[in-house]
Amino acid sequence: MRIIDDGDTLPAMDALTIPTDLVSAVKTARHIAVLTGAGVSAESGVPTFRDAQTGLWARYSPEELATPQAFRRNPRLVWEWYEWRRRLVAQAQPNPAHLALVQLEQIVPRLTLITQNVDGLHRRAGSRNVVELHGSITRTICFDDRQVVESWADTGDVPPRCPRCGGLLRPDVVWFGESLPPDALQTAFAAAEQCDLFFSVGTSTVVQPAASLPFTALQAGVPVVEINPQETPLTPYARWTLTGPAGKVLPALLRHVTSEGKI
Ligand code: BJW
């Protein structure tokens, strides 16, 4: 259901209408799973990946930056791109979408927050049960043995070298063609199958295997809510489509859920 088509809605507390049956579904849910993507951090000033003008890949294609092959080809370019993004993320603050998800975790018996984002903003906002599918830009690993490296000598090398083995250092993120952390992946798919409400927020739903999570939920009979200003491959299948920025839609939903009594 698209909210713009919905006749049975609560009165707008702001410019958005929130379907009453969605509010009920949130209030009665025992376990909610939420999948987030880059759109959730857009209102914190962190660019998304695939927006034509402002996306992180506006100047380079993904294959030039986010693959092991790209790193082997031009490690300096890839390292410097991530250095730029690390600085951007360090200056960014959690936005109302992150904060609404913290609030949701506090009022639902169980919430599994599955994120594709590497910026750490969910944890910085205060979310506790966060599953990071694509790693974290704040950690550094050795390209050769994938061990986390906490510090290294500033020798002027770009990228710097692993203090243990001399290998090149890289960010602890998942590039195309690489496996996702198995524990995180298993937790995410189990949550998608076992939850009783699934939210997909701010993701283009194109990058696998994360993009399969809402469809796994659907196959298990779980209703899916999508929050996104744009349509995605998931849109035709979502029970509720809330068209708009997550930083407006999620707080509006939470206001409706909390204003009508506790779960
Ligand atoms: C807003 C908003 C606002 C804006 N509010 N919303 C099956 C079929 C075909 C291919 C594959 C397949 N299985 C695997 C593959 C290959 C590949 C893949 O999926 N390719 C596709 C492109 C087709 N997947 C992989 O390689 C994965 N590995 C793997 O599966 O290993 C096994 C294997 C390998 C090879 C073959 C087969 C099996 C690894 C994927 C790793 C993805 N890594 C990245 C980079 C992470 C590091 C970094 O940050 O640099 O992860 S790519 C990039 O995309 C990043 C993101 O997490 C990910 C998803 O992007 P996201 O979050 O959806 O962002 P956008 O920009 O796409 O969308 C933003 C959305 O927000 C838009 O919809 C906006 O409208 C919206 N929005 N403002 C709400 N205010």
Short mmCIF file of C-alpha atoms in Angstrom, two decimals, residues 83-204:
data_model
loop_
_atom_site.label_atom_id
_atom_site.label_comp_id
_atom_site.label_asym_id
_atom_site.label_seq_id
_atom_site.Cartn_x
_atom_site.Cartn_y
_atom_site.Cartn_z
CA GLU A 83 40.43 8.63 4.01
CA TRP A 84 38.19 11.37 2.60
CA ARG A 85 35.10 9.41 3.59
CA ARG A 86 36.48 8.68 7.09
CA ARG A 87 36.88 12.41 7.67
CA LEU A 88 33.35 13.06 6.34
CA VAL A 89 31.84 10.40 8.61
CA ALA A 90 33.80 11.61 11.65
CA GLN A 91 32.24 15.05 11.21
CA ALA A 92 28.71 13.71 10.55
CA GLN A 93 26.13 13.46 13.32
CA PRO A 94 23.27 10.96 13.64
CA ASN A 95 20.06 12.44 12.22
CA PRO A 96 16.38 12.05 13.26
CA ALA A 97 16.12 8.73 11.35
CA HIS A 98 18.95 7.19 13.41
CA LEU A 99 17.40 8.56 16.60
CA ALA A 100 13.92 7.24 15.75
CA LEU A 101 15.40 3.76 15.32
CA VAL A 102 17.00 4.05 18.77
CA GLN A 103 13.56 4.92 20.14
CA LEU A 104 11.96 2.01 18.27
CA GLU A 105 14.46 -0.39 19.86
CA GLN A 106 13.42 0.90 23.28
CA ILE A 107 9.70 0.25 22.80
CA VAL A 108 9.65 -3.02 20.82
CA PRO A 109 10.41 -6.25 22.69
CA ARG A 110 13.10 -7.17 20.16
CA LEU A 111 14.64 -5.20 17.31
CA THR A 112 17.35 -6.39 14.93
CA LEU A 113 18.92 -3.45 13.10
CA ILE A 114 20.71 -4.73 10.02
CA THR A 115 22.75 -2.09 8.25
CA GLN A 116 24.67 -2.00 5.00
CA ASN A 117 26.22 1.28 6.13
CA VAL A 118 29.84 1.37 7.17
CA ASP A 119 29.65 4.79 8.86
CA GLY A 120 28.87 3.62 12.42
CA LEU A 121 26.13 6.25 12.83
CA HIS A 122 23.55 3.77 14.20
CA ARG A 123 25.84 2.82 17.08
CA ARG A 124 26.85 6.43 17.65
CA ALA A 125 23.13 7.32 17.86
CA GLY A 126 22.67 4.70 20.58
CA SER A 127 21.25 1.64 18.76
CA ARG A 128 22.45 -1.50 20.53
CA ASN A 129 21.53 -4.56 18.47
CA VAL A 130 23.25 -3.55 15.22
CA VAL A 131 24.34 -6.06 12.58
CA GLU A 132 26.92 -4.53 10.22
CA LEU A 133 26.78 -6.44 6.94
CA HIS A 134 29.42 -4.46 5.05
CA GLY A 135 31.92 -3.80 7.85
CA SER A 136 33.06 -0.49 9.27
CA ILE A 137 35.03 2.33 7.70
CA THR A 138 36.52 3.17 11.10
CA ARG A 139 38.46 -0.13 11.30
CA THR A 140 41.59 -0.93 9.32
CA ILE A 141 42.76 -4.40 8.31
CA CYS A 142 45.74 -5.88 6.53
CA PHE A 143 44.95 -6.64 2.88
CA ASP A 144 46.96 -9.88 3.06
CA ASP A 145 45.68 -11.59 6.22
CA ARG A 146 42.56 -9.47 7.06
CA GLN A 147 43.65 -9.03 10.69
CA VAL A 148 42.53 -5.80 12.34
CA VAL A 149 45.37 -3.29 12.73
CA GLU A 150 44.98 -0.68 15.48
CA SER A 151 48.02 1.50 14.76
CA TRP A 152 50.92 1.77 12.35
CA ALA A 153 54.07 3.77 11.83
CA ASP A 154 53.78 6.90 9.73
CA THR A 155 56.43 6.14 7.13
CA GLY A 156 54.82 8.23 4.41
CA ASP A 157 53.60 5.12 2.57
CA VAL A 158 50.11 5.48 1.09
CA PRO A 159 48.46 3.16 1.96
CA PRO A 160 50.43 2.54 5.12
CA ARG A 161 51.97 -0.89 5.76
CA CYS A 162 50.91 -3.56 8.23
CA PRO A 163 53.26 -3.43 11.25
CA ARG A 164 53.18 -7.24 11.50
CA CYS A 165 53.75 -8.44 7.94
CA GLY A 166 54.37 -5.37 5.78
CA GLY A 167 51.19 -5.93 3.74
CA LEU A 168 49.12 -2.99 2.52
CA LEU A 169 46.46 -1.66 4.89
CA ARG A 170 42.85 -1.24 3.77
CA PRO A 171 39.49 -0.37 5.36
CA ASP A 172 37.54 -3.21 7.03
CA VAL A 173 34.65 -3.03 4.57
CA VAL A 174 33.14 -5.56 2.18
CA TRP A 175 33.97 -4.92 -1.45
CA PHE A 176 32.25 -6.43 -4.50
CA GLY A 177 33.19 -10.07 -4.92
CA GLU A 178 34.07 -10.44 -1.23
CA SER A 179 32.13 -12.48 1.29
CA LEU A 180 30.08 -10.79 3.96
CA PRO A 181 30.91 -11.60 7.61
CA PRO A 182 29.26 -15.03 8.03
CA ASP A 183 27.88 -14.42 11.54
CA ALA A 184 26.33 -11.09 10.55
CA LEU A 185 24.82 -12.65 7.44
CA GLN A 186 23.34 -15.56 9.35
CA THR A 187 21.89 -13.27 12.03
CA ALA A 188 20.38 -11.03 9.36
CA PHE A 189 18.68 -13.83 7.42
CA ALA A 190 17.41 -15.47 10.63
CA ALA A 191 15.91 -12.15 11.71
CA ALA A 192 14.28 -11.64 8.30
CA GLU A 193 12.63 -15.05 8.56
CA GLN A 194 11.65 -14.88 12.22
CA CYS A 195 10.54 -11.27 12.71
CA ASP A 196 6.90 -10.26 12.47
CA LEU A 197 7.52 -6.91 10.75
CA PHE A 198 10.37 -5.97 8.38
CA PHE A 199 11.42 -2.42 7.49
CA SER A 200 13.60 -1.58 4.48
CA VAL A 201 14.83 1.99 4.86
CA GLY A 202 16.98 4.09 2.52
CA THR A 203 18.36 1.34 0.34
CA SER A 204 18.17 0.93 -3.43
#
